[in-house]
XYZ file of C-alpha atoms in Angstrom:
676
model
C 7.770 -35.828 -45.554
C 8.727 -36.486 -41.888
C 11.328 -33.896 -40.184
C 15.105 -34.269 -41.290
C 17.922 -34.763 -38.650
C 20.247 -32.246 -38.673
C 22.010 -29.615 -35.915
C 23.145 -26.536 -36.796
C 26.131 -26.238 -34.338
C 28.101 -23.811 -36.539
C 28.156 -20.219 -37.449
C 24.628 -19.645 -37.225
C 24.068 -21.547 -33.550
C 27.275 -19.421 -32.587
C 25.852 -16.163 -33.246
C 22.865 -17.369 -31.228
C 24.951 -18.211 -28.024
C 26.467 -14.498 -28.578
C 23.251 -12.668 -29.000
C 21.118 -14.105 -26.427
C 23.051 -13.545 -23.192
C 20.366 -13.056 -19.961
C 19.638 -9.926 -19.360
C 20.820 -8.638 -22.777
C 17.765 -10.304 -24.744
C 15.134 -12.899 -24.171
C 12.558 -14.801 -25.546
C 11.238 -15.534 -28.051
C 13.927 -16.916 -30.271
C 12.545 -17.533 -33.994
C 14.085 -19.714 -36.703
C 12.823 -19.139 -40.146
C 13.179 -21.358 -42.890
C 14.178 -19.114 -45.877
C 13.223 -17.087 -48.752
C 12.849 -20.009 -51.431
C 9.798 -21.255 -49.771
C 7.425 -18.399 -49.197
C 3.812 -17.363 -49.777
C 2.132 -14.235 -50.517
C -0.321 -11.815 -48.376
C -4.089 -13.228 -48.405
C -2.805 -16.264 -50.395
C -4.436 -19.743 -49.501
C -1.528 -20.860 -47.639
C -2.313 -17.834 -45.388
C -5.940 -18.941 -45.013
C -4.907 -22.559 -44.035
C -2.169 -21.161 -41.564
C -4.916 -18.926 -40.221
C -7.151 -21.918 -39.669
C -4.358 -23.896 -38.099
C -3.921 -21.042 -35.698
C -7.429 -21.052 -34.335
C -7.317 -24.639 -33.406
C -4.017 -26.122 -32.276
C -3.478 -23.745 -29.040
C -6.988 -25.107 -27.923
C -6.019 -28.875 -29.094
C -2.596 -28.698 -27.336
C -3.698 -27.038 -24.016
C -6.345 -29.179 -23.734
C -4.481 -32.371 -24.305
C -2.797 -33.991 -21.231
C 0.542 -34.013 -22.915
C 0.510 -30.509 -23.670
C 0.850 -31.524 -27.085
C -0.734 -31.314 -30.400
C -0.427 -31.387 -33.909
C -2.801 -29.711 -36.858
C -2.659 -29.170 -40.527
C -5.148 -27.515 -43.089
C -5.434 -27.249 -46.971
C -4.078 -29.766 -49.446
C -0.420 -29.360 -51.329
C 0.980 -27.121 -52.154
C -0.490 -24.973 -49.696
C -1.025 -27.253 -47.008
C 0.015 -25.981 -43.559
C 0.935 -28.654 -41.060
C 1.959 -27.514 -37.361
C 2.921 -28.842 -33.958
C 2.777 -27.177 -30.492
C 4.479 -28.351 -27.338
C 4.294 -26.803 -23.967
C 6.924 -27.499 -21.374
C 5.922 -30.100 -19.205
C 5.713 -28.170 -15.979
C 3.206 -25.630 -17.607
C -0.461 -25.738 -17.035
C -3.560 -25.648 -19.829
C -3.849 -21.593 -19.231
C -0.371 -20.860 -19.600
C -0.044 -23.000 -22.434
C -2.708 -21.747 -24.334
C -1.693 -18.217 -23.805
C 2.017 -19.144 -25.124
C 0.916 -21.042 -28.362
C -1.687 -18.300 -29.029
C 1.357 -15.534 -28.614
C 3.332 -18.049 -30.878
C 1.043 -17.507 -34.033
C 0.949 -13.770 -33.689
C 4.788 -13.458 -32.939
C 5.865 -15.848 -35.699
C 4.475 -14.804 -38.964
C 5.941 -11.419 -38.062
C 9.501 -12.578 -37.174
C 9.367 -14.945 -40.547
C 7.593 -12.911 -42.549
C 5.819 -15.119 -45.366
C 8.124 -17.854 -44.761
C 6.477 -21.386 -45.120
C 8.545 -22.960 -42.800
C 8.969 -21.654 -39.556
C 9.788 -22.148 -35.746
C 9.667 -20.192 -32.109
C 10.790 -20.756 -28.830
C 9.726 -19.629 -25.663
C 10.485 -20.349 -22.213
C 6.839 -22.016 -21.745
C 6.187 -23.415 -25.471
C 7.561 -24.294 -28.942
C 5.347 -24.037 -31.980
C 6.278 -25.156 -35.343
C 4.336 -24.907 -38.995
C 5.688 -25.875 -42.458
C 4.132 -26.844 -45.831
C 5.589 -30.647 -45.516
C 2.880 -33.008 -45.082
C 3.800 -34.525 -41.865
C 5.206 -32.207 -39.299
C 6.082 -35.119 -36.395
C 6.615 -39.063 -37.242
C 6.919 -41.430 -34.636
C 9.519 -43.046 -36.754
C 11.550 -39.797 -36.393
C 14.766 -40.374 -34.233
C 17.956 -38.812 -33.670
C 18.476 -35.058 -33.262
C 16.016 -32.644 -33.789
C 15.044 -30.639 -36.887
C 16.017 -27.434 -35.478
C 18.347 -27.332 -32.488
C 19.678 -23.903 -31.109
C 22.422 -24.655 -28.508
C 22.608 -21.469 -26.330
C 25.668 -21.332 -23.825
C 25.404 -18.238 -21.743
C 29.047 -18.069 -21.281
C 29.056 -17.252 -17.341
C 31.689 -19.933 -16.342
C 32.902 -21.320 -12.780
C 36.093 -20.822 -11.415
C 39.044 -22.874 -13.315
C 39.791 -24.913 -9.979
C 36.236 -26.141 -9.976
C 35.400 -26.810 -13.645
C 36.026 -30.205 -13.809
C 34.172 -31.044 -10.799
C 31.081 -29.102 -12.049
C 31.388 -30.512 -15.560
C 31.242 -33.923 -13.916
C 28.341 -33.164 -11.840
C 26.422 -31.322 -14.650
C 27.044 -34.480 -16.966
C 25.556 -36.881 -14.331
C 22.262 -34.584 -13.508
C 21.758 -33.979 -17.381
C 21.970 -37.796 -18.196
C 19.724 -39.217 -15.548
C 17.163 -36.152 -16.008
C 17.251 -37.365 -19.798
C 16.782 -40.933 -18.646
C 13.517 -40.164 -16.439
C 12.059 -38.052 -19.179
C 12.315 -41.089 -21.682
C 10.725 -43.217 -19.165
C 7.556 -40.909 -18.735
C 5.016 -42.235 -21.175
C 2.682 -39.070 -20.733
C 4.685 -36.046 -21.399
C 8.116 -37.346 -21.804
C 9.392 -34.611 -19.525
C 11.397 -34.780 -16.397
C 13.262 -32.280 -13.792
C 16.406 -32.807 -11.809
C 18.553 -31.660 -8.606
C 21.807 -32.395 -7.971
C 24.031 -31.486 -4.695
C 27.005 -29.123 -5.588
C 28.903 -27.870 -3.109
C 30.235 -24.531 -4.955
C 30.073 -22.069 -2.317
C 33.104 -20.337 -3.787
C 31.056 -19.816 -7.099
C 27.932 -18.854 -5.193
C 25.698 -21.824 -5.434
C 24.913 -25.367 -3.952
C 22.722 -27.066 -6.535
C 22.379 -27.484 -10.199
C 18.949 -27.994 -11.754
C 18.006 -29.681 -14.989
C 15.066 -30.127 -17.034
C 14.500 -32.506 -20.052
C 11.711 -33.179 -22.633
C 10.885 -34.858 -25.820
C 7.893 -34.502 -28.177
C 5.336 -36.760 -26.668
C 4.920 -38.886 -29.633
C 7.908 -40.500 -29.314
C 8.812 -43.611 -28.052
C 11.054 -44.024 -24.953
C 13.912 -45.233 -27.400
C 13.447 -42.469 -29.748
C 13.469 -39.795 -26.919
C 16.558 -41.428 -25.168
C 18.395 -41.583 -28.501
C 17.514 -37.836 -29.589
C 18.364 -36.508 -26.115
C 21.854 -38.432 -26.136
C 22.407 -36.911 -29.397
C 22.250 -33.543 -28.533
C 24.073 -33.977 -25.155
C 26.618 -35.682 -26.810
C 27.308 -32.549 -28.920
C 27.175 -29.798 -26.437
C 27.980 -31.539 -22.663
C 31.576 -32.596 -21.693
C 35.223 -31.301 -21.928
C 35.830 -29.336 -25.414
C 32.240 -29.329 -25.988
C 30.058 -25.813 -26.132
C 28.795 -26.016 -22.785
C 31.965 -26.779 -21.086
C 32.224 -24.836 -17.586
C 28.697 -22.990 -18.554
C 26.761 -22.331 -15.504
C 23.212 -22.014 -17.404
C 23.032 -23.406 -21.002
C 20.309 -24.852 -22.733
C 19.731 -26.846 -26.231
C 16.319 -26.340 -27.801
C 14.781 -28.657 -30.636
C 11.607 -29.719 -31.828
C 12.383 -33.472 -30.972
C 14.156 -33.019 -28.192
C 15.364 -30.272 -25.569
C 17.517 -29.755 -22.285
C 18.842 -27.215 -20.046
C 20.764 -27.302 -16.806
C 21.274 -24.100 -14.381
C 23.364 -23.836 -11.392
C 21.147 -22.771 -8.486
C 21.124 -19.576 -6.525
C 17.369 -18.755 -6.556
C 16.010 -22.403 -6.414
C 14.815 -24.412 -9.527
C 14.005 -22.375 -12.723
C 11.090 -25.203 -13.299
C 7.810 -25.241 -11.510
C 6.584 -28.409 -9.827
C 8.446 -30.927 -7.970
C 11.894 -32.371 -8.762
C 11.685 -35.688 -10.174
C 15.234 -36.936 -10.228
C 17.773 -36.180 -7.181
C 21.350 -36.669 -6.948
C 23.211 -36.707 -3.550
C 26.539 -35.173 -3.351
C 28.004 -38.816 -2.972
C 26.685 -39.404 -6.747
C 28.018 -36.113 -8.133
C 31.541 -37.169 -8.777
C 33.057 -36.142 -12.158
C 31.492 -38.244 -15.049
C 31.595 -38.240 -18.777
C 29.174 -36.082 -20.571
C 27.679 -39.072 -22.342
C 27.232 -42.667 -21.500
C 30.311 -45.019 -22.035
C 30.359 -46.930 -25.169
C 28.395 -50.537 -24.831
C 31.566 -52.273 -24.151
C 32.308 -50.515 -20.907
C 30.280 -50.336 -17.935
C 28.552 -46.793 -17.645
C 28.796 -45.154 -14.503
C 26.017 -45.797 -11.767
C 24.595 -42.574 -12.001
C 24.384 -42.627 -15.803
C 21.249 -43.569 -17.691
C 21.815 -46.131 -20.611
C 21.499 -43.348 -23.329
C 23.124 -44.226 -26.379
C 24.565 -41.501 -28.764
C 22.617 -41.671 -32.158
C 23.849 -42.202 -35.544
C 25.097 -39.752 -37.484
C 22.356 -37.643 -39.361
C 22.557 -36.948 -43.011
C 20.181 -35.417 -45.423
C 17.487 -33.244 -44.807
C 16.530 -29.349 -45.805
C 19.035 -26.700 -46.288
C 20.259 -26.637 -42.943
C 21.541 -30.302 -43.054
C 25.529 -31.027 -42.703
C 27.225 -33.843 -44.325
C 30.508 -35.690 -42.519
C 32.705 -33.728 -44.938
C 31.458 -30.483 -43.939
C 31.979 -31.258 -40.350
C 35.634 -32.117 -41.148
C 35.736 -28.517 -42.618
C 33.847 -26.853 -40.108
C 35.290 -27.934 -36.853
C 38.464 -26.579 -36.913
C 36.666 -22.963 -38.153
C 34.561 -23.239 -35.440
C 37.285 -23.860 -32.836
C 39.152 -20.653 -33.880
C 35.646 -18.903 -33.672
C 35.284 -20.417 -29.895
C 38.262 -19.134 -29.027
C 38.356 -15.642 -30.226
C 34.767 -15.535 -28.561
C 36.209 -16.898 -25.441
C 38.420 -13.959 -25.053
C 36.092 -11.560 -25.847
C 33.605 -12.735 -23.421
C 36.452 -12.842 -20.910
C 36.688 -9.121 -21.154
C 33.097 -8.708 -20.940
C 32.541 -11.109 -17.896
C 31.525 -8.497 -15.190
C 29.035 -7.272 -17.563
C 27.557 -10.703 -18.369
C 27.997 -12.027 -14.637
C 25.793 -9.000 -13.967
C 23.310 -9.753 -16.529
C 22.871 -13.291 -14.762
C 20.966 -11.752 -12.361
C 18.185 -9.826 -14.045
C 18.386 -7.014 -11.422
C 20.827 -7.249 -8.589
C 19.749 -7.963 -5.380
C 19.822 -5.819 -2.157
C 23.171 -5.298 -1.093
C 23.752 -4.655 2.772
C 24.880 -0.958 3.948
C 26.452 -0.240 7.358
C 23.168 0.915 8.384
C 21.324 -2.305 7.273
C 23.476 -4.626 8.956
C 23.129 -2.496 12.138
C 19.318 -2.675 11.599
C 19.577 -6.602 11.199
C 21.643 -6.901 14.163
C 19.165 -5.178 16.327
C 16.414 -7.648 15.669
C 18.774 -11.000 15.935
C 16.845 -13.432 18.350
C 18.824 -16.553 19.570
C 17.901 -19.946 18.665
C 17.247 -21.146 22.027
C 14.327 -18.488 22.004
C 12.641 -19.571 19.106
C 12.997 -23.265 19.827
C 11.183 -22.241 23.113
C 8.580 -20.480 21.393
C 7.675 -23.209 18.978
C 7.945 -25.953 21.298
C 11.360 -26.946 19.460
C 9.422 -26.539 15.940
C 6.517 -29.017 17.294
C 4.372 -30.501 14.460
C 1.521 -29.315 16.171
C 2.681 -25.578 15.705
C 3.022 -25.814 12.269
C 1.117 -23.477 10.269
C 2.227 -24.237 6.732
C 4.880 -25.608 4.516
C 6.160 -24.537 0.936
C 9.071 -24.577 -1.447
C 11.391 -22.602 0.941
C 10.286 -24.294 4.174
C 8.086 -24.550 7.111
C 6.227 -21.878 9.035
C 5.443 -22.630 12.617
C 3.392 -20.379 15.149
C 5.348 -19.409 18.635
C 4.940 -17.280 21.498
C 7.983 -15.135 22.923
C 8.387 -14.773 26.721
C 6.961 -11.209 26.764
C 3.511 -13.072 25.258
C 3.546 -11.699 21.552
C 2.537 -14.250 18.868
C 5.188 -14.737 16.134
C 5.447 -17.014 13.080
C 8.660 -18.574 12.187
C 9.940 -19.249 8.761
C 12.269 -22.221 9.046
C 14.266 -22.477 5.634
C 15.036 -26.219 5.543
C 18.713 -27.238 4.967
C 17.766 -28.371 1.259
C 15.696 -25.222 0.803
C 15.736 -23.826 -2.707
C 15.925 -20.502 -0.811
C 19.688 -19.747 -0.582
C 21.530 -17.160 1.375
C 21.331 -14.364 -1.249
C 17.613 -14.887 -1.177
C 17.411 -14.923 2.452
C 19.584 -11.292 2.604
C 17.139 -10.322 0.184
C 14.104 -10.725 1.905
C 15.837 -9.647 5.256
C 16.704 -6.335 3.879
C 13.364 -5.693 1.940
C 10.988 -6.792 4.853
C 13.013 -4.722 7.360
C 13.194 -1.627 5.447
C 9.374 -1.759 4.481
C 6.891 -0.393 6.699
C 3.318 -0.181 5.803
C 0.114 -1.495 7.529
C -0.481 -3.632 4.492
C 2.919 -5.273 4.566
C 3.423 -8.348 6.706
C 6.277 -7.173 9.733
C 9.488 -8.571 10.335
C 10.149 -9.010 14.398
C 13.290 -10.947 14.185
C 16.096 -13.419 12.562
C 17.926 -16.142 13.523
C 21.041 -17.619 11.895
C 22.957 -19.727 14.610
C 23.450 -23.671 14.685
C 23.019 -23.724 10.808
C 19.293 -22.459 11.184
C 18.061 -20.013 8.895
C 15.096 -18.473 10.736
C 12.728 -15.606 9.733
C 10.353 -14.205 12.603
C 7.295 -12.591 11.691
C 4.378 -11.088 13.419
C 1.665 -13.658 13.785
C -1.461 -12.826 11.603
C -4.494 -14.407 13.242
C -6.524 -15.223 10.284
C -3.685 -16.603 8.029
C -3.810 -16.647 4.388
C -6.601 -15.362 2.240
C -6.854 -18.572 0.043
C -7.858 -20.648 3.358
C -10.679 -18.553 3.828
C -11.829 -17.686 0.198
C -12.075 -20.995 -1.130
C -13.002 -22.952 1.835
C -16.804 -23.940 1.614
C -17.716 -22.678 4.994
C -15.358 -20.106 5.829
C -15.675 -17.805 2.533
C -19.382 -16.982 4.503
C -17.373 -14.852 6.803
C -16.304 -12.775 3.810
C -19.128 -10.468 3.187
C -18.877 -7.632 0.429
C -17.538 -5.070 2.934
C -14.720 -7.339 3.932
C -13.831 -8.212 0.367
C -13.770 -4.738 -0.494
C -11.457 -3.786 2.141
C -8.963 -6.460 1.338
C -8.970 -5.489 -2.458
C -8.511 -2.125 -1.476
C -5.454 -2.912 1.239
C -3.935 -4.916 -1.242
C -3.786 -2.324 -3.758
C -2.396 0.094 -1.195
C 0.216 -2.093 -0.164
C 1.294 -2.908 -4.000
C 1.122 1.232 -4.393
C 3.820 1.280 -1.318
C 5.911 -1.191 -2.776
C 5.667 0.223 -6.375
C 5.710 3.953 -5.820
C 5.749 5.245 -2.480
C 8.380 3.203 -0.249
C 12.363 4.270 0.025
C 12.826 0.929 -2.174
C 10.738 0.263 -5.545
C 9.843 -3.182 -5.306
C 8.572 -5.737 -7.643
C 6.819 -8.624 -5.647
C 6.679 -11.408 -8.289
C 4.795 -14.089 -6.384
C 1.485 -12.190 -5.448
C -1.328 -14.439 -5.167
C -3.830 -15.402 -2.539
C -1.802 -17.534 -0.315
C 0.862 -14.600 -0.290
C -1.986 -12.475 1.318
C -2.139 -12.606 5.206
C -5.549 -11.664 7.252
C -5.212 -10.096 10.422
C -7.577 -10.352 13.372
C -9.548 -7.208 11.802
C -9.230 -8.914 8.264
C -6.963 -6.408 6.983
C -4.645 -7.664 4.220
C -0.988 -8.084 4.553
C 1.242 -8.806 1.830
C 4.029 -11.532 2.538
C 6.893 -13.707 1.357
C 9.358 -11.166 -0.335
C 11.738 -14.258 -1.370
C 11.482 -13.382 -5.117
C 11.043 -9.733 -4.678
C 13.429 -7.385 -6.541
C 14.276 -3.968 -6.326
C 14.435 -1.611 -9.352
C 15.664 1.720 -9.664
C 13.407 4.721 -9.506
C 13.453 4.982 -13.307
C 13.648 1.575 -13.942
C 10.594 0.140 -15.752
C 11.441 -3.568 -16.512
C 13.809 -6.289 -16.017
C 14.423 -10.047 -17.722
C 15.124 -13.069 -16.064
C 15.970 -16.327 -17.862
C 14.632 -18.030 -14.684
C 11.027 -17.817 -14.340
C 9.559 -18.454 -10.976
C 6.269 -18.052 -9.510
C 2.622 -19.488 -9.616
C 0.707 -20.396 -13.026
C -2.284 -18.672 -13.381
C -1.004 -15.324 -11.169
C 1.974 -14.721 -13.677
C 1.772 -12.337 -16.379
C 2.190 -13.638 -19.781
C 5.080 -11.420 -20.387
C 7.153 -12.924 -17.576
C 5.838 -16.722 -18.048
C 7.011 -16.658 -21.663
C 9.716 -14.342 -22.013
C 11.120 -13.778 -18.436
C 9.855 -9.867 -18.423
C 8.661 -8.473 -15.270
C 7.895 -5.157 -14.034
C 5.623 -3.325 -11.729
C 2.839 -4.108 -14.552
C 3.564 -8.145 -13.993
C 2.584 -7.516 -10.498
C -0.653 -5.639 -11.575
C -1.465 -8.602 -13.724
C -1.370 -10.929 -10.207
C -3.394 -8.308 -8.485
C -6.181 -8.502 -11.267
C -6.492 -12.277 -11.090
C -6.883 -11.875 -7.403
C -9.777 -9.228 -7.488
C -11.839 -11.830 -9.865
C -11.124 -14.516 -7.333
C -12.184 -12.312 -4.475
C -15.235 -10.902 -6.180
C -16.293 -14.492 -7.573
C -15.044 -16.982 -5.057
C -13.409 -19.011 -7.743
C -10.006 -20.222 -7.956
C -8.227 -18.885 -11.331
C -7.820 -22.363 -12.682
C -11.113 -23.757 -11.566
C -13.974 -22.285 -13.316
C -16.684 -23.483 -15.681
C -18.589 -22.037 -18.464
C -22.399 -22.082 -19.456
C -22.114 -25.738 -21.009
C -20.251 -26.865 -17.679
C -16.772 -27.185 -19.394
C -13.716 -25.876 -17.349
C -12.025 -22.969 -18.368
C -9.872 -20.520 -16.854
C -11.243 -17.909 -14.655
C -10.254 -14.779 -16.669
C -12.048 -16.547 -19.938
C -15.183 -16.986 -17.874
C -15.303 -13.310 -16.461
C -14.666 -11.990 -20.000
C -17.552 -13.623 -21.339
C -19.688 -12.563 -19.007
C -18.625 -8.924 -19.009
C -18.996 -9.314 -23.150
C -22.666 -10.754 -22.592
C -23.631 -8.118 -19.913
C -24.409 -10.930 -17.152
C -21.286 -10.900 -15.262
C -23.245 -10.236 -12.038
C -24.153 -13.809 -12.441
C -20.363 -14.685 -11.284
C -20.724 -12.821 -7.695
C -19.821 -14.963 -4.990
C -23.547 -15.690 -3.453
C -21.691 -16.026 -0.078
C -20.960 -12.619 0.136
C -24.552 -11.477 1.203
C -26.750 -12.156 -1.587
C -28.231 -9.092 -3.547
C -27.482 -6.852 -0.319
C -24.092 -5.353 -1.874
C -23.604 -2.478 -3.877
C -23.824 -3.484 -7.328
C -21.939 -0.349 -8.641
C -19.130 -0.988 -6.666
C -18.935 -4.812 -7.203
C -19.052 -3.955 -11.121
C -16.086 -1.495 -10.598
C -14.034 -3.947 -8.899
C -14.403 -6.561 -11.815
C -13.934 -3.654 -14.360
C -10.671 -2.939 -12.487
C -9.546 -6.294 -12.448
C -10.315 -6.805 -15.854
C -8.043 -3.731 -16.595
C -4.997 -5.149 -15.089
C -5.313 -8.508 -16.774
C -5.316 -7.236 -20.318
C -2.328 -8.909 -22.294
C -0.431 -5.463 -22.833
C 1.414 -4.447 -19.733
C 1.207 -0.513 -21.147
C -2.521 -1.020 -21.054
C -2.686 -2.068 -17.316
C -3.028 0.705 -14.835
C -0.391 1.539 -12.209
C -1.304 0.744 -8.630
C -2.035 4.494 -7.812
C -4.451 4.657 -10.326
C -6.044 1.220 -9.446
C -6.300 2.620 -5.564
C -8.074 6.015 -6.951
C -10.385 3.883 -9.350
C -11.280 1.708 -6.180
C -11.571 4.661 -4.009
C -14.104 6.819 -5.931
C -16.980 6.448 -8.384
C -16.399 9.852 -9.723
C -13.397 8.533 -11.694
C -14.054 7.263 -15.125
C -12.881 3.513 -15.281
C -11.871 2.707 -19.076
C -13.255 -0.086 -20.759
C -10.883 -3.182 -20.831
C -10.278 -5.387 -23.767
C -9.767 -9.160 -23.770
C -7.789 -10.480 -20.906
C -4.738 -12.548 -22.363
C -5.721 -15.952 -21.853
C -9.337 -15.287 -23.466
C -9.921 -18.011 -26.100
C -13.746 -17.805 -26.390
C -14.189 -19.716 -29.602
C -12.171 -21.365 -32.314
C -11.334 -18.187 -34.015
C -10.587 -16.079 -31.254
C -7.239 -14.702 -30.618
C -5.929 -13.628 -27.329
C -4.578 -10.109 -26.872
C -1.223 -8.756 -28.398
C 1.696 -8.840 -25.456
C 3.838 -5.946 -24.774
């Protein structure tokens, strides 16, 4: 039985839109089949579900499309399941997300034979139907959540914004349909809405990879037609999303940059961003140039208990219009709290003394052009998502690193202010020092101390340079990073969560002392605040804590996870996504280290470049153990950084035994740790 076509854009969907306001709640979003199709504990169906859970996550994460189906048993206890990870995920995060889904979903939908759960990074669905997916299955997805976050743009710019969003969503959908591997695409459009605090709109679209291009195109057009446009659910909405099994999309006004990882596949310049209809025009009329040729699907009928007929539509739509009107006025009253929730935690607000401090370190652009040879290519130190970094020399002879934000940079003015305020107020030997700032002639330049040996990854993962890092230096680097994080989390005037800690964001000075850099994604917490939630997950796969990657939850414990990954990288000399087991099969570093830790052979993984057998084995084992503690699945079980510093600094302190790291898969029956 193929998945049936129906949309639940009615009271249930409306409740979802109300309940899931960013900052108020987050992933996961489960959808349960109902009490009329249930199974009993310890039943055959439960056993078959366990078999599918043991194989599907590994199967999907190992596939190039990050998608798989699996089944076990025979009717009436047959279990069929599908797992689909977002197209910008990697194998490790896909494995973790789907494995977690098989833990969360049976709890959320107790003993339901038919259930679905949506995370930011993946979708999991299982059913007692014989076939979960069908190549002939077109039209809207079986379950479609439409979530409008109800944070609206100013009325005078609404029509223009809706046009930009519609053009971008349709262009991104067309690109996704044309992708033969993952049916996935990302998009970006220029949008000059400075009065509303953003200059970009970002989009993402995806279909189940087993669909044809035509089926994907038809599916996306259906949910776009039902949600995007004048009078539709997402009208004037800055951050909505529609989630389904067959297809899904979302778009978001950009402040912090794109919500997706990896490159942007579709770009619409401002000249192409004129108002456009939400869906392509009928075949008899020419479509706008920026619109892909996506035709709405035929009306869907039949299906499971969620199915709706045309008659039901006629009855429900007026009712929904009234509900939407009531909700609109309710949310207008709550607009200020909702708008605050849009930022998971407010960026740093400048005070008078902060402005004076920034004024005191202003450097004119002519000085920086002279210092860098007018930003000469020969002085380029590196390039990232926010811009390019150049080496320079000031007139007094001081060497500097100038971070030049490109005009198309995803780091906006607010992020720049955030990094300025943070770095200027933070003073610690293990943090990079801000020297100055320039905001002249449309340039946005941050000037840092020049750190001689550049970033840790350029030495640690280089076949020749890594030999410079003996055990003494590696131990010094690990301790320095830990002390820098302790200062950020516990000892500084501000309580700061970095959110993008990785080897390339740790710089090494002439004495190989580590300095944590790049605070563009950092957030400030209140002293008594323990965590925050964002609906825009930005960071680097492999270093992101699972609760952040999947649910948007971040805290000092998510930084601790990133630190633990780096400790294991420093000790082994291996990148977190480039490791191999005893059979020569590629697997993530955390899995490899854990397997050897359990077998008592973890010293075999120590980087032979750091001094052969001359290093103290006890100190190395202690570092590995601390690293494993930091990457445990439950954030509560991870140590705070002051405890890490204590454990690293004294062999008189007892270090507790670690549990499975969150990405541990081991064998077919292994299940990763429970997330907090």
